[in-house]
CSV table of C-alpha atoms in Angstrom, one decimal:
chain,number,residue,atom,x,y,z
T,1,MET,CA,0.0,0.0,0.0
T,2,SER,CA,1.5,3.3,-1.1
T,3,ARG,CA,2.0,6.1,1.4
T,4,PHE,CA,1.3,9.8,0.9
T,5,ARG,CA,5.0,10.5,1.5
T,6,ASP,CA,5.8,8.4,-1.6
T,7,GLU,CA,3.4,10.5,-3.7
T,8,LEU,CA,5.0,13.7,-2.4
T,9,TRP,CA,8.5,12.4,-3.1
T,10,GLN,CA,7.6,11.7,-6.7
T,11,VAL,CA,6.6,15.3,-7.1
T,12,VAL,CA,9.8,16.8,-5.5
T,13,ALA,CA,12.4,14.1,-6.5
T,14,GLY,CA,13.6,15.9,-9.6
T,15,VAL,CA,14.4,19.1,-7.7
T,16,TYR,CA,16.1,17.1,-5.0
T,17,GLU,CA,18.4,15.6,-7.6
T,18,GLN,CA,19.2,19.1,-8.8
T,19,ILE,CA,20.0,20.1,-5.2
T,20,LEU,CA,22.4,17.2,-4.8
T,21,ALA,CA,24.2,18.2,-8.1
T,22,HIS,CA,24.4,21.9,-7.1
T,23,PRO,CA,28.0,23.1,-6.8
T,24,PHE,CA,27.3,24.3,-3.3
T,25,LEU,CA,26.6,20.8,-2.0
T,26,VAL,CA,29.2,19.2,-4.3
T,27,GLY,CA,31.8,21.6,-2.9
T,28,LEU,CA,30.6,21.0,0.7
T,29,THR,CA,31.3,17.3,0.2
T,30,ASP,CA,34.6,17.4,-1.5
T,31,GLY,CA,35.9,20.4,0.5
T,32,SER,CA,36.2,22.8,-2.4
T,33,LEU,CA,33.3,25.1,-1.4
T,34,PRO,CA,34.7,28.6,-0.8
T,35,ARG,CA,34.5,29.5,2.8
T,36,GLU,CA,32.9,32.9,1.9
T,37,ALA,CA,30.0,31.0,0.3
T,38,PHE,CA,29.5,28.9,3.4
T,39,ARG,CA,29.8,32.0,5.5
T,40,HIS,CA,27.0,33.6,3.4
T,41,TYR,CA,24.9,30.5,4.0
T,42,VAL,CA,25.4,30.6,7.7
T,43,VAL,CA,24.5,34.3,8.0
T,44,GLN,CA,21.3,33.6,6.0
T,45,GLU,CA,20.5,30.7,8.3
T,46,ALA,CA,20.7,33.2,11.2
T,47,HIS,CA,17.9,35.2,9.5
T,48,PHE,CA,16.0,32.1,8.4
T,49,LEU,CA,15.7,30.0,11.5
T,50,PRO,CA,13.6,32.3,13.7
T,51,ASP,CA,10.9,32.5,10.9
T,52,TYR,CA,11.2,28.8,10.3
T,53,ALA,CA,10.4,28.3,14.0
T,54,ARG,CA,7.4,30.7,13.7
T,55,ALA,CA,6.2,28.6,10.7
T,56,GLN,CA,6.5,25.4,12.8
T,57,ALA,CA,4.6,27.1,15.7
T,58,ALA,CA,1.9,28.1,13.2
T,59,CYS,CA,1.5,24.5,12.1
T,60,ALA,CA,1.1,23.6,15.7
T,61,ALA,CA,-1.7,26.2,16.1
T,62,ARG,CA,-3.5,24.9,13.0
T,63,ALA,CA,-3.1,21.2,13.7
T,64,PRO,CA,-6.4,19.4,14.4
T,65,GLU,CA,-5.0,16.6,16.5
T,66,PRO,CA,-3.1,16.9,19.9
T,67,ALA,CA,-0.2,14.7,18.6
T,68,ALA,CA,0.4,17.1,15.7
T,69,VAL,CA,0.2,20.1,18.0
T,70,GLN,CA,2.8,18.6,20.3
T,71,ARG,CA,5.0,17.5,17.4
T,72,PHE,CA,5.3,21.0,15.8
T,73,ALA,CA,5.4,22.9,19.0
T,74,ALA,CA,8.3,20.7,20.2
T,75,ASP,CA,10.0,21.1,16.8
T,76,ALA,CA,9.7,24.9,17.0
T,77,ALA,CA,11.5,24.9,20.3
T,78,THR,CA,14.1,22.5,19.0
T,79,THR,CA,14.8,24.8,16.0
T,80,LEU,CA,15.5,27.6,18.4
T,81,GLU,CA,17.6,25.5,20.7
T,82,VAL,CA,19.5,23.0,18.6
T,83,GLU,CA,19.7,24.3,15.1
T,84,HIS,CA,20.1,27.8,16.3
T,85,SER,CA,23.0,26.7,18.5
T,86,LEU,CA,24.7,25.1,15.5
T,87,VAL,CA,24.4,28.4,13.6
T,88,VAL,CA,25.8,30.4,16.5
T,89,GLU,CA,28.8,28.0,16.7
T,90,LEU,CA,29.3,28.1,12.9
T,91,LEU,CA,29.2,31.9,13.0
T,92,ALA,CA,31.8,31.9,15.7
T,93,ALA,CA,34.1,29.9,13.4
T,94,PHE,CA,34.0,33.0,11.1
T,95,GLY,CA,34.6,35.4,14.0
T,96,LEU,CA,31.0,36.6,14.0
T,97,GLU,CA,28.5,37.1,16.8
T,98,GLU,CA,24.9,36.4,16.0
T,99,THR,CA,24.0,40.1,16.6
T,100,ASP,CA,26.6,41.0,14.0
T,101,ALA,CA,25.3,38.4,11.5
T,102,ARG,CA,21.7,39.7,11.9
T,103,LYS,CA,22.9,43.2,11.1
T,104,LEU,CA,24.0,41.9,7.7
T,105,PRO,CA,21.1,42.0,5.2
T,106,ALA,CA,18.8,39.0,4.6
T,107,SER,CA,19.1,38.1,0.9
T,108,PRO,CA,16.2,38.4,-1.5
T,109,THR,CA,15.8,34.6,-1.5
T,110,THR,CA,15.8,34.5,2.3
T,111,VAL,CA,13.1,37.2,2.6
T,112,GLY,CA,11.0,35.4,-0.1
T,113,TYR,CA,11.4,32.0,1.5
T,114,THR,CA,10.6,33.0,5.0
T,115,SER,CA,7.7,35.2,4.0
T,116,TYR,CA,6.2,32.3,2.0
T,117,LEU,CA,6.6,29.8,4.9
T,118,VAL,CA,5.2,32.0,7.6
T,119,ARG,CA,2.3,33.2,5.4
T,120,THR,CA,1.3,29.7,4.2
T,121,CYS,CA,1.6,28.1,7.6
T,122,SER,CA,-0.3,30.9,9.3
T,123,LEU,CA,-3.0,31.5,6.8
T,124,GLY,CA,-3.4,28.2,4.9
T,125,THR,CA,-5.3,25.1,5.9
T,126,PHE,CA,-3.4,22.5,7.9
T,127,PRO,CA,-2.7,20.4,4.8
T,128,GLU,CA,-1.4,23.4,3.0
T,129,ALA,CA,0.8,24.2,6.0
T,130,LEU,CA,2.1,20.7,6.0
T,131,GLY,CA,2.9,20.9,2.3
T,132,ALA,CA,5.0,24.0,3.0
T,133,ILE,CA,6.8,22.8,6.1
T,134,VAL,CA,7.4,19.0,5.5
T,135,PRO,CA,9.9,19.4,2.7
T,136,CYS,CA,12.0,21.7,4.9
T,137,TYR,CA,12.5,18.7,7.2
T,138,TRP,CA,12.7,16.0,4.5
T,139,ILE,CA,15.2,17.6,2.1
T,140,TYR,CA,17.7,18.3,4.9
T,141,ALA,CA,17.3,14.8,6.1
T,142,ARG,CA,17.8,13.3,2.7
T,143,VAL,CA,20.7,15.6,1.9
T,144,GLY,CA,22.3,14.9,5.3
T,145,GLU,CA,21.9,11.2,4.9
T,146,ARG,CA,23.4,11.2,1.4
T,147,LEU,CA,26.3,13.4,2.2
T,148,LEU,CA,27.1,11.6,5.4
T,149,ALA,CA,28.3,8.6,3.4
T,150,SER,CA,31.3,10.5,2.2
T,151,SER,CA,31.3,13.5,4.7
T,152,SER,CA,33.9,16.1,3.9
T,153,PRO,CA,37.6,16.7,4.3
T,154,ASP,CA,36.8,20.1,5.7
T,155,PRO,CA,35.9,19.7,9.4
T,156,LEU,CA,33.5,22.6,9.4
T,157,TYR,CA,31.6,21.2,6.5
T,158,ALA,CA,31.7,17.7,8.0
T,159,TRP,CA,30.2,19.1,11.2
T,160,TRP,CA,27.2,20.5,9.3
T,161,ILE,CA,26.7,17.2,7.4
T,162,GLU,CA,26.8,15.2,10.6
T,163,THR,CA,24.1,17.3,12.2
T,164,TYR,CA,21.6,16.7,9.5
T,165,GLY,CA,22.7,13.1,8.8
T,166,SER,CA,22.4,12.1,12.4
T,167,GLN,CA,20.1,9.5,13.7
T,168,GLY,CA,18.4,11.9,16.0
T,169,TYR,CA,17.5,14.3,13.1
T,170,GLN,CA,16.3,11.3,10.9
T,171,GLU,CA,14.0,10.2,13.7
T,172,THR,CA,12.5,13.7,14.0
T,173,VAL,CA,11.8,13.8,10.3
T,174,ALA,CA,10.3,10.2,10.4
T,175,ALA,CA,7.8,11.4,13.0
T,176,VAL,CA,6.6,14.3,10.8
T,177,LEU,CA,6.3,11.9,7.8
T,178,ASN,CA,4.2,9.6,9.8
T,179,LEU,CA,1.8,12.5,10.5
T,180,LEU,CA,1.7,13.2,6.8
T,181,ASP,CA,0.8,9.6,6.0
T,182,GLY,CA,-2.0,9.6,8.6
T,183,LEU,CA,-3.9,12.5,7.0
T,184,ALA,CA,-7.3,11.8,5.6
T,185,LEU,CA,-7.5,14.2,2.6
T,186,GLY,CA,-9.7,14.7,-0.4
T,187,ALA,CA,-8.3,14.9,-3.9
T,188,ASP,CA,-8.3,18.8,-3.9
T,189,GLU,CA,-6.5,19.0,-0.6
T,190,ARG,CA,-3.8,16.5,-1.7
T,191,ALA,CA,-3.2,18.5,-4.8
T,192,ARG,CA,-2.8,21.7,-2.9
T,193,LEU,CA,-0.5,20.1,-0.4
T,194,LEU,CA,1.7,18.8,-3.2
T,195,GLU,CA,1.7,22.2,-4.9
T,196,TRP,CA,3.0,23.8,-1.8
T,197,ALA,CA,5.6,21.1,-1.3
T,198,LEU,CA,7.0,21.6,-4.8
T,199,THR,CA,7.3,25.4,-4.1
T,200,THR,CA,9.2,24.7,-0.9
T,201,VAL,CA,11.7,22.4,-2.5
T,202,ARG,CA,12.3,25.0,-5.2
T,203,TYR,CA,13.0,27.5,-2.5
T,204,GLU,CA,15.4,25.0,-0.9
T,205,TRP,CA,17.4,24.9,-4.2
T,206,LEU,CA,17.3,28.7,-4.4
T,207,PHE,CA,18.6,29.0,-0.8
T,208,TRP,CA,21.7,27.0,-1.6
T,209,ASP,CA,22.1,28.7,-4.9
T,210,SER,CA,21.9,32.1,-3.3
T,211,ALA,CA,24.6,31.2,-0.9
T,212,TRP,CA,26.8,29.9,-3.8
T,213,ARG,CA,26.3,33.2,-5.6
T,214,GLN,CA,26.6,35.2,-2.3
T,215,GLU,CA,23.4,36.9,-3.4
T,216,SER,CA,22.7,40.5,-2.4
T,217,TRP,CA,20.1,43.0,-3.3
T,218,PRO,CA,20.7,44.4,-6.8
T,219,CYS,CA,19.5,47.9,-6.0
T,220,GLY,CA,19.3,50.4,-3.1
């Protein structure tokens, strides 16, 4: 019996393969990624994570079942504790305090991605919110799992890979996917969820691409 996660993955798999082939992730694995590109990524993560936690909290608020409320509320707290701590430590490796990083501008891609996540999770239906948020979990888990096999000769990059390839993170993502599979949805709701999921995975590609290009605002 097929699971809804399998249907979702069929929709996003092509973009996932493009993510794996992106020079940012190739360079992360073989150690050739310029440190300035990774620094840009970490600074953008400092902008991204608070809004990602807000989107998770909005999912909790919209969830119809107590188990889903608990799942997303706990994950919002974990984002601000665990992933945020990783970003703070990575910033320190570049000689940056978090307050300094947040004084640097959020890129156009970061602003667009966070605005999309918070708006969809706050104003959409619960299935639409799931469509927007689940790929954030799943893409990082799949990328971390794939990259962990070879890791990286650069210890900073290896540290990042180990975080998202870890068993603990994989278990968190599995719990969210179980919630997804348990949804009873009509055809229209499934279609909308899949539409939002594809948009999110495209933003994931854009986020790494913007770091690779060290994207900045072209005017002003």
